[in-house]
Amino acid sequence: MMAKLSTIFIVLLSTMSLTACVTQNYGHDKSTPLIENEASNNEIAMTRISLGLGYLKMGNTQQAKLNLAKAKRFAPNLVQVHTAFAHYYETVGEADLAIEAFEHALSLNSDDADTLNNYGVFLCRQEKYAAAEQQILKAIAIPSYILVAQSYENLALCQLKAKQFNKAEIYLEKAIAHSPNSASSLYQMMRLQYAKSNYTSAQSYLYRYEKSTRRFSAEALALAFKIFTKQGNKAIAENYGNMLVKMFPHSFEAKQYILNELYRLDADKLAEQYRDSLANGKKTTKKKRVVVLSPKVVAISEKSDLSSQGLKPMMVNSVMPTVKQKLESQEKIARENNKPTMVSLPIHTVEQGDSLFTVAKQHNIAVNRLKRWNKLRSPYILKIGDVLYLADPKLAAKH
C-alpha cells in the first residue's frame, strides 16, 4: 500500500511557473550595475533539484545533497528546493529535519498544494495520521489544485494504514467521483470491498477497473480470482487463474495460484485487519497452517537479507517438480490442513528454443499427450511466454 504513497511524492517540474523578474544590484564600486535574472536562477536551481533527486534515487546521497545545496544557493526562497530537501532528509532517516524543511517551504508559500500534499504523505508514513489528513485536505481545498483525485486516494490509503476503513471508503468514493476512470482508485476500492466481504460490490468495481485499464496486472487478476471464488463461481474464477498463469507466469501471484490457489493475498490480510477492527482491535490468535511463498525473494544463502529491493522470486521452471511429486506434495498439504485435496496443474513456460518435442522430452511426457492436454493444432507454433499444461486438466478438475 505504501508503495503507492511513495510514488505520489514528486516534484512537479513541468508545472512550475517561473516569473521572469529582473532585479538590479551594484558592485563594489557602486557604479556598475549587476543584472540578476531570478528566473534564470530558478531554472538553474530546478536543474540542480532534478539532478539531486536523481542521485538520491540511485542511492548516492552525497551527490544528492551537494546538488540540492547548490540549488539552494541559486534560489534560497524557491519552495521546491525545500520540499526536495525534505524528501532527502526522509530518505536518510532524518524525520525531524524533513519536518523543518516542509515547514520552511510552507512559510514561503502556505498555499502551495503540492507541498501540502507531499507533507501529508510524509506524515502518513510517520504514522501521524490526523496531521497527515489535515495537510492533504488543505491541498484539496486550494481551487487551483488539479490533482484532487490523487490526493483523495492518498487520504484513503493513509486511512487504511490507520485501520479507519469507513473513512477510507469515503475518500475512495471521492477519488473516483473526481476521476471515474482511475484504475488505481478502482483497484483500491475493489480491494477494500473484498476486505469488507462485499463481494458483489467488489465484482462491480472489478468490471469498472477492467473497462478503465488496457493492461491487467498480476495483483488484479489474483484478486479477481478470489472475488469469484468467494461467491462460489469456480468457472469464472478458474478463467482468471488461467489468465494469471498465462500472462504473468513468473509472478509471485501465479506461483501462489499453482501452489495453493491463492490461499492468502494481501487483500486477505486487509480483511483480517477489518474483522479485527470490528472486534475492537482484538487480534485473531488461531490461524491455519498453509504453505505460502515469500513475495520477497528465495534465500540465496542462510545469511541472505530477504529484502525486496530489486530482487525477483525464483522462476517456476527452475524448481518444477515431477507431476507425481507435485500431486503428492499438494495432497500432504491438504491433509495437514484438514482440507479437501486441491490439485493445481504443473506447467511449463515456453522459453527460447523450446519445441513440443523438447518440452515433452524434458518432462518425460508423450508429445501426443501434450497436444491433447493443451488443445494444440497443426502447425504447432510456440511463442516465448506461452504456458503448457503438463497434466490433464480434466483429471485435475476432478479433485
Tab-separated table of C-alpha atoms in Angstrom, residues 12-383:
chain	number	residue	atom	x	y	z
A	12	LEU	CA	6.264	18.837	-10.474
A	13	LEU	CA	8.987	20.381	-12.579
A	14	SER	CA	6.863	20.711	-15.669
A	15	THR	CA	4.031	22.617	-13.974
A	16	MET	CA	6.101	25.200	-12.182
A	17	SER	CA	5.637	28.757	-13.419
A	18	LEU	CA	8.746	30.929	-13.296
A	19	THR	CA	8.358	34.692	-13.054
A	20	ALA	CA	10.885	36.466	-15.252
A	21	CYS	CA	11.631	39.052	-12.598
A	22	VAL	CA	14.787	41.093	-13.089
A	23	THR	CA	16.440	42.950	-10.201
A	24	GLN	CA	19.336	45.384	-10.305
A	25	ASN	CA	22.187	45.435	-7.781
A	26	TYR	CA	25.504	47.275	-7.780
A	27	GLY	CA	29.079	46.049	-7.500
A	28	HIS	CA	31.707	47.209	-5.048
A	29	ASP	CA	32.315	50.491	-6.923
A	30	LYS	CA	28.599	51.380	-6.612
A	31	SER	CA	28.584	52.430	-10.262
A	32	THR	CA	28.444	49.245	-12.334
A	33	PRO	CA	25.015	47.634	-12.234
A	34	LEU	CA	24.899	43.831	-11.911
A	35	ILE	CA	21.856	42.297	-13.569
A	36	GLU	CA	20.489	39.173	-11.858
A	37	ASN	CA	17.723	37.283	-13.596
A	38	GLU	CA	15.725	35.484	-10.915
A	39	ALA	CA	14.013	33.297	-13.489
A	40	SER	CA	17.395	32.059	-14.709
A	41	ASN	CA	18.450	31.319	-11.138
A	42	ASN	CA	15.223	29.402	-10.590
A	43	GLU	CA	15.806	27.385	-13.738
A	44	ILE	CA	19.336	26.523	-12.624
A	45	ALA	CA	18.011	25.573	-9.197
A	46	MET	CA	15.350	23.324	-10.726
A	47	THR	CA	18.016	21.593	-12.803
A	48	ARG	CA	20.065	21.016	-9.666
A	49	ILE	CA	16.986	19.678	-7.880
A	50	SER	CA	16.374	17.230	-10.709
A	51	LEU	CA	19.992	16.064	-10.536
A	52	GLY	CA	19.856	15.788	-6.764
A	53	LEU	CA	16.705	13.699	-6.742
A	54	GLY	CA	18.171	11.523	-9.485
A	55	TYR	CA	21.253	10.830	-7.392
A	56	LEU	CA	19.030	10.168	-4.373
A	57	LYS	CA	17.062	7.587	-6.317
A	58	MET	CA	20.323	5.835	-7.224
A	59	GLY	CA	21.381	5.816	-3.583
A	60	ASN	CA	24.170	8.393	-3.941
A	61	THR	CA	23.147	10.592	-1.020
A	62	GLN	CA	26.381	12.604	-1.034
A	63	GLN	CA	25.941	13.846	-4.597
A	64	ALA	CA	22.215	14.315	-3.955
A	65	LYS	CA	22.837	16.672	-1.041
A	66	LEU	CA	25.594	18.514	-2.944
A	67	ASN	CA	23.256	19.313	-5.842
A	68	LEU	CA	20.406	20.311	-3.545
A	69	ALA	CA	22.754	22.633	-1.670
A	70	LYS	CA	23.750	24.263	-4.966
A	71	ALA	CA	20.076	24.650	-5.840
A	72	LYS	CA	19.517	26.407	-2.527
A	73	ARG	CA	22.368	28.835	-3.186
A	74	PHE	CA	20.819	29.835	-6.523
A	75	ALA	CA	17.221	30.088	-5.223
A	76	PRO	CA	17.010	30.085	-1.409
A	77	ASN	CA	13.344	31.127	-1.484
A	78	LEU	CA	12.172	28.569	-4.025
A	79	VAL	CA	9.595	26.262	-2.432
A	80	GLN	CA	10.709	23.246	-4.462
A	81	VAL	CA	14.228	23.491	-3.027
A	82	HIS	CA	12.940	22.887	0.483
A	83	THR	CA	10.469	20.144	-0.459
A	84	ALA	CA	13.329	18.381	-2.236
A	85	PHE	CA	15.434	18.705	0.914
A	86	ALA	CA	12.503	17.249	2.879
A	87	HIS	CA	12.487	14.220	0.611
A	88	TYR	CA	16.256	13.882	1.033
A	89	TYR	CA	16.029	14.044	4.840
A	90	GLU	CA	13.251	11.458	4.903
A	91	THR	CA	15.304	9.129	2.726
A	92	VAL	CA	18.331	9.324	5.044
A	93	GLY	CA	16.164	8.856	8.139
A	94	GLU	CA	16.163	12.423	9.467
A	95	ALA	CA	12.437	12.848	10.088
A	96	ASP	CA	12.775	15.970	12.241
A	97	LEU	CA	14.855	17.752	9.598
A	98	ALA	CA	12.316	16.716	6.968
A	99	ILE	CA	9.547	18.342	9.008
A	100	GLU	CA	11.619	21.523	9.318
A	101	ALA	CA	12.133	21.590	5.552
A	102	PHE	CA	8.419	21.156	4.872
A	103	GLU	CA	7.502	23.825	7.393
A	104	HIS	CA	10.033	26.236	5.858
A	105	ALA	CA	8.588	25.571	2.394
A	106	LEU	CA	5.089	26.346	3.659
A	107	SER	CA	6.334	29.506	5.368
A	108	LEU	CA	7.369	30.688	1.895
A	109	ASN	CA	4.013	29.756	0.371
A	110	SER	CA	1.326	28.374	2.648
A	111	ASP	CA	-0.969	27.699	-0.317
A	112	ASP	CA	1.415	25.515	-2.308
A	113	ALA	CA	-0.829	22.497	-2.853
A	114	ASP	CA	1.953	20.159	-3.988
A	115	THR	CA	3.886	20.839	-0.796
A	116	LEU	CA	0.799	20.321	1.357
A	117	ASN	CA	0.037	17.016	-0.363
A	118	ASN	CA	3.628	15.808	-0.106
A	119	TYR	CA	3.816	16.874	3.535
A	120	GLY	CA	0.659	14.901	4.253
A	121	VAL	CA	2.050	11.808	2.549
A	122	PHE	CA	5.235	12.131	4.596
A	123	LEU	CA	3.291	12.482	7.855
A	124	CYS	CA	1.263	9.389	6.991
A	125	ARG	CA	4.468	7.411	6.546
A	126	GLN	CA	5.455	8.656	10.011
A	127	GLU	CA	2.102	7.308	11.292
A	128	LYS	CA	0.886	10.802	12.189
A	129	TYR	CA	-2.463	10.148	10.594
A	130	ALA	CA	-4.509	13.078	11.900
A	131	ALA	CA	-1.847	15.600	10.899
A	132	ALA	CA	-1.478	13.913	7.505
A	133	GLU	CA	-5.199	14.150	6.868
A	134	GLN	CA	-5.183	17.834	7.776
A	135	GLN	CA	-2.382	18.724	5.350
A	136	ILE	CA	-3.832	16.791	2.407
A	137	LEU	CA	-7.283	18.293	2.938
A	138	LYS	CA	-5.664	21.734	2.849
A	139	ALA	CA	-4.174	20.865	-0.547
A	140	ILE	CA	-7.544	19.696	-1.868
A	141	ALA	CA	-9.213	22.914	-0.694
A	142	ILE	CA	-6.991	25.085	-2.905
A	143	PRO	CA	-9.078	25.992	-6.006
A	144	SER	CA	-6.181	25.849	-8.467
A	145	TYR	CA	-5.085	22.354	-7.402
A	146	ILE	CA	-5.783	19.818	-10.143
A	147	LEU	CA	-4.533	16.563	-8.572
A	148	VAL	CA	-7.557	16.286	-6.297
A	149	ALA	CA	-8.356	12.671	-7.167
A	150	GLN	CA	-4.808	11.544	-6.384
A	151	SER	CA	-4.877	13.356	-3.058
A	152	TYR	CA	-8.188	11.747	-2.076
A	153	GLU	CA	-6.657	8.380	-2.932
A	154	ASN	CA	-3.684	9.297	-0.732
A	155	LEU	CA	-6.096	10.035	2.100
A	156	ALA	CA	-7.823	6.695	1.596
A	157	LEU	CA	-4.560	4.762	1.641
A	158	CYS	CA	-3.494	6.611	4.761
A	159	GLN	CA	-6.783	5.760	6.468
A	160	LEU	CA	-6.344	2.108	5.518
A	161	LYS	CA	-2.959	2.174	7.186
A	162	ALA	CA	-4.620	3.704	10.257
A	163	LYS	CA	-7.281	0.937	10.076
A	164	GLN	CA	-10.038	3.507	9.590
A	165	PHE	CA	-11.897	1.517	6.951
A	166	ASN	CA	-15.088	3.563	6.733
A	167	LYS	CA	-13.187	6.804	6.254
A	168	ALA	CA	-11.014	5.107	3.654
A	169	GLU	CA	-14.139	4.096	1.725
A	170	ILE	CA	-15.478	7.666	1.821
A	171	TYR	CA	-12.222	9.089	0.482
A	172	LEU	CA	-12.045	6.450	-2.262
A	173	GLU	CA	-15.579	7.345	-3.311
A	174	LYS	CA	-14.478	10.978	-3.583
A	175	ALA	CA	-11.375	9.987	-5.560
A	176	ILE	CA	-13.493	8.007	-8.022
A	177	ALA	CA	-16.024	10.843	-8.255
A	178	HIS	CA	-13.227	13.207	-9.310
A	179	SER	CA	-11.633	10.652	-11.643
A	180	PRO	CA	-14.145	7.901	-12.574
A	181	ASN	CA	-11.661	6.052	-14.791
A	182	SER	CA	-8.745	5.990	-12.379
A	183	ALA	CA	-7.589	2.376	-12.453
A	184	SER	CA	-5.630	2.704	-9.205
A	185	SER	CA	-8.590	4.115	-7.259
A	186	LEU	CA	-10.949	1.488	-8.665
A	187	TYR	CA	-8.489	-1.263	-7.756
A	188	GLN	CA	-8.134	0.043	-4.196
A	189	MET	CA	-11.928	0.185	-3.842
A	190	MET	CA	-12.195	-3.359	-5.198
A	191	ARG	CA	-9.606	-4.428	-2.621
A	192	LEU	CA	-11.464	-2.669	0.202
A	193	GLN	CA	-14.862	-4.130	-0.749
A	194	TYR	CA	-13.283	-7.598	-0.777
A	195	ALA	CA	-11.839	-6.969	2.692
A	196	LYS	CA	-15.300	-5.978	3.947
A	197	SER	CA	-16.805	-9.146	2.384
A	198	ASN	CA	-18.900	-7.072	-0.029
A	199	TYR	CA	-18.100	-9.414	-2.914
A	200	THR	CA	-20.880	-8.244	-5.225
A	201	SER	CA	-19.679	-4.666	-4.873
A	202	ALA	CA	-16.095	-5.798	-5.349
A	203	GLN	CA	-17.129	-7.525	-8.578
A	204	SER	CA	-18.787	-4.327	-9.786
A	205	TYR	CA	-15.605	-2.340	-9.201
A	206	LEU	CA	-13.622	-5.112	-10.889
A	207	TYR	CA	-15.642	-4.657	-14.074
A	208	ARG	CA	-15.149	-0.888	-13.894
A	209	TYR	CA	-11.436	-1.440	-13.377
A	210	GLU	CA	-11.226	-3.741	-16.392
A	211	LYS	CA	-13.069	-1.197	-18.507
A	212	SER	CA	-10.796	1.651	-17.446
A	213	THR	CA	-7.443	-0.063	-17.998
A	214	ARG	CA	-5.969	-1.692	-21.068
A	215	ARG	CA	-3.345	-3.557	-19.087
A	216	PHE	CA	-4.029	-6.212	-16.464
A	217	SER	CA	-1.755	-6.743	-13.512
A	218	ALA	CA	-0.973	-9.950	-11.668
A	219	GLU	CA	-2.379	-8.421	-8.478
A	220	ALA	CA	-5.704	-7.543	-10.098
A	221	LEU	CA	-6.121	-10.970	-11.726
A	222	ALA	CA	-5.346	-12.689	-8.431
A	223	LEU	CA	-7.896	-10.551	-6.606
A	224	ALA	CA	-10.489	-11.230	-9.317
A	225	PHE	CA	-9.912	-14.966	-8.813
A	226	LYS	CA	-10.562	-14.590	-5.085
A	227	ILE	CA	-13.680	-12.447	-5.578
A	228	PHE	CA	-15.382	-15.075	-7.741
A	229	THR	CA	-14.119	-17.925	-5.557
A	230	LYS	CA	-15.749	-16.300	-2.519
A	231	GLN	CA	-19.022	-16.145	-4.463
A	232	GLY	CA	-18.786	-19.831	-5.368
A	233	ASN	CA	-18.361	-19.134	-9.091
A	234	LYS	CA	-15.493	-21.544	-9.706
A	235	ALA	CA	-15.729	-21.466	-13.513
A	236	ILE	CA	-15.094	-17.725	-13.817
A	237	ALA	CA	-12.549	-17.878	-11.008
A	238	GLU	CA	-10.621	-20.543	-12.908
A	239	ASN	CA	-10.642	-18.380	-16.023
A	240	TYR	CA	-8.937	-15.591	-14.088
A	241	GLY	CA	-6.490	-18.086	-12.633
A	242	ASN	CA	-5.578	-19.354	-16.091
A	243	MET	CA	-5.134	-15.782	-17.321
A	244	LEU	CA	-2.842	-15.097	-14.373
A	245	VAL	CA	-0.614	-18.080	-15.129
A	246	LYS	CA	-0.528	-17.423	-18.852
A	247	MET	CA	0.054	-13.646	-18.721
A	248	PHE	CA	2.325	-13.488	-15.666
A	249	PRO	CA	3.890	-16.969	-15.332
A	250	HIS	CA	6.843	-15.755	-13.261
A	251	SER	CA	4.863	-13.557	-10.877
A	252	PHE	CA	4.518	-14.265	-7.179
A	253	GLU	CA	0.738	-14.500	-7.606
A	254	ALA	CA	0.992	-17.099	-10.386
A	255	LYS	CA	3.248	-19.274	-8.246
A	256	GLN	CA	0.850	-18.948	-5.319
A	257	TYR	CA	-2.013	-19.951	-7.591
A	258	ILE	CA	-0.160	-23.073	-8.733
A	259	LEU	CA	0.886	-23.983	-5.198
A	260	ASN	CA	-2.246	-23.323	-3.160
A	261	GLU	CA	-4.774	-21.475	-5.335
A	262	LEU	CA	-4.008	-18.087	-3.773
A	263	TYR	CA	-4.897	-19.145	-0.259
A	264	ARG	CA	-3.763	-15.803	1.194
A	265	LEU	CA	-3.406	-12.483	-0.632
A	266	ASP	CA	-2.580	-9.020	0.623
A	267	ALA	CA	-6.324	-8.334	0.425
A	268	ASP	CA	-6.893	-11.253	2.813
A	269	LYS	CA	-4.582	-9.589	5.315
A	270	LEU	CA	-6.616	-6.419	4.923
A	271	ALA	CA	-9.785	-8.443	5.537
A	272	GLU	CA	-8.313	-9.778	8.771
A	273	GLN	CA	-7.488	-6.237	9.883
A	274	TYR	CA	-11.048	-5.172	9.100
A	275	ARG	CA	-12.510	-8.023	11.148
A	276	ASP	CA	-10.150	-7.182	13.999
A	277	SER	CA	-11.289	-3.562	13.888
A	278	LEU	CA	-14.892	-4.706	14.249
A	279	ALA	CA	-13.887	-6.711	17.307
A	280	ASN	CA	-12.401	-3.612	18.973
A	281	GLY	CA	-8.856	-4.428	17.963
A	282	LYS	CA	-8.781	-7.965	19.319
A	283	LYS	CA	-6.340	-9.960	17.267
A	284	THR	CA	-7.094	-13.429	15.959
A	285	THR	CA	-4.678	-15.909	17.513
A	286	LYS	CA	-5.690	-19.141	15.865
A	287	LYS	CA	-4.511	-19.413	12.263
A	288	LYS	CA	-4.472	-22.288	9.818
A	289	ARG	CA	-1.190	-23.652	8.575
A	290	VAL	CA	-0.554	-23.157	4.897
A	291	VAL	CA	2.442	-23.147	2.593
A	292	VAL	CA	2.921	-19.644	1.222
A	293	LEU	CA	5.785	-18.466	-0.963
A	294	SER	CA	7.651	-15.380	0.220
A	295	PRO	CA	6.905	-12.433	-2.067
A	296	LYS	CA	10.336	-11.023	-1.383
A	297	VAL	CA	12.972	-13.487	-2.585
A	298	VAL	CA	14.061	-17.100	-2.322
A	299	ALA	CA	17.070	-17.260	0.006
A	300	ILE	CA	20.406	-17.444	-1.805
A	301	SER	CA	22.253	-18.319	1.388
A	302	GLU	CA	21.311	-18.752	5.039
A	303	LYS	CA	22.602	-15.274	5.804
A	304	SER	CA	20.948	-13.549	2.856
A	305	ASP	CA	18.995	-10.384	3.627
A	306	LEU	CA	15.449	-11.139	2.492
A	307	SER	CA	14.641	-7.640	1.281
A	308	SER	CA	12.503	-6.734	-1.702
A	309	GLN	CA	14.969	-4.214	-3.123
A	310	GLY	CA	15.260	-5.200	-6.774
A	311	LEU	CA	15.150	-8.951	-6.177
A	312	LYS	CA	12.808	-11.240	-8.051
A	313	PRO	CA	11.325	-14.563	-6.949
A	314	MET	CA	12.824	-17.728	-8.413
A	315	MET	CA	11.300	-18.786	-11.743
A	316	VAL	CA	8.797	-21.627	-11.810
A	317	ASN	CA	10.730	-23.808	-14.231
A	318	SER	CA	13.881	-23.753	-12.113
A	319	VAL	CA	12.065	-25.570	-9.282
A	320	MET	CA	9.474	-27.542	-11.280
A	321	PRO	CA	8.922	-30.959	-9.617
A	322	THR	CA	7.713	-34.037	-11.429
A	323	VAL	CA	3.977	-34.493	-11.798
A	324	LYS	CA	3.934	-37.243	-9.190
A	325	GLN	CA	5.953	-35.227	-6.667
A	326	LYS	CA	3.675	-32.217	-7.117
A	327	LEU	CA	0.484	-34.212	-6.586
A	328	GLU	CA	1.914	-35.912	-3.500
A	329	SER	CA	3.057	-32.569	-2.093
A	330	GLN	CA	-0.355	-30.970	-2.566
A	331	GLU	CA	-2.143	-33.945	-1.008
A	332	LYS	CA	0.185	-33.761	2.006
A	333	ILE	CA	-0.523	-30.050	2.476
A	334	ALA	CA	-4.262	-30.703	2.246
A	335	ARG	CA	-4.067	-33.463	4.886
A	336	GLU	CA	-2.134	-31.209	7.269
A	337	ASN	CA	-4.784	-28.505	6.932
A	338	ASN	CA	-7.725	-30.914	7.096
A	339	LYS	CA	-8.876	-29.527	3.782
A	340	PRO	CA	-10.132	-31.290	0.649
A	341	THR	CA	-7.361	-32.026	-1.807
A	342	MET	CA	-6.918	-29.250	-4.354
A	343	VAL	CA	-4.624	-30.208	-7.212
A	344	SER	CA	-3.165	-27.452	-9.372
A	345	LEU	CA	-1.753	-28.225	-12.761
A	346	PRO	CA	2.015	-28.309	-13.260
A	347	ILE	CA	3.023	-26.086	-16.153
A	348	HIS	CA	5.934	-25.297	-18.428
A	349	THR	CA	6.577	-21.733	-19.585
A	350	VAL	CA	7.930	-21.666	-23.121
A	351	GLU	CA	11.447	-20.265	-23.439
A	352	GLN	CA	13.641	-19.512	-26.418
A	353	GLY	CA	14.498	-22.667	-28.342
A	354	ASP	CA	11.630	-24.746	-26.929
A	355	SER	CA	9.551	-27.030	-29.125
A	356	LEU	CA	6.881	-29.595	-28.363
A	357	PHE	CA	9.477	-32.343	-28.715
A	358	THR	CA	11.997	-30.750	-26.331
A	359	VAL	CA	9.314	-29.947	-23.757
A	360	ALA	CA	7.938	-33.482	-23.923
A	361	LYS	CA	11.425	-34.949	-23.570
A	362	GLN	CA	12.315	-32.640	-20.677
A	363	HIS	CA	9.261	-33.716	-18.662
A	364	ASN	CA	9.114	-37.314	-19.909
A	365	ILE	CA	5.675	-36.861	-21.481
A	366	ALA	CA	4.435	-38.126	-24.845
A	367	VAL	CA	4.123	-35.425	-27.489
A	368	ASN	CA	0.565	-36.518	-28.346
A	369	ARG	CA	-0.480	-36.027	-24.733
A	370	LEU	CA	0.941	-32.515	-24.702
A	371	LYS	CA	-1.042	-31.756	-27.862
A	372	ARG	CA	-4.253	-33.133	-26.384
A	373	TRP	CA	-3.923	-31.525	-22.951
A	374	ASN	CA	-3.177	-28.107	-24.446
A	375	LYS	CA	-5.591	-28.435	-27.420
A	376	LEU	CA	-2.828	-27.720	-29.920
A	377	ARG	CA	-3.425	-27.996	-33.634
A	378	SER	CA	-1.012	-28.054	-36.522
A	379	PRO	CA	1.112	-26.064	-37.175
A	380	TYR	CA	2.496	-26.226	-33.634
A	381	ILE	CA	3.982	-22.745	-33.190
A	382	LEU	CA	5.099	-21.967	-29.649
A	383	LYS	CA	5.749	-18.420	-28.503
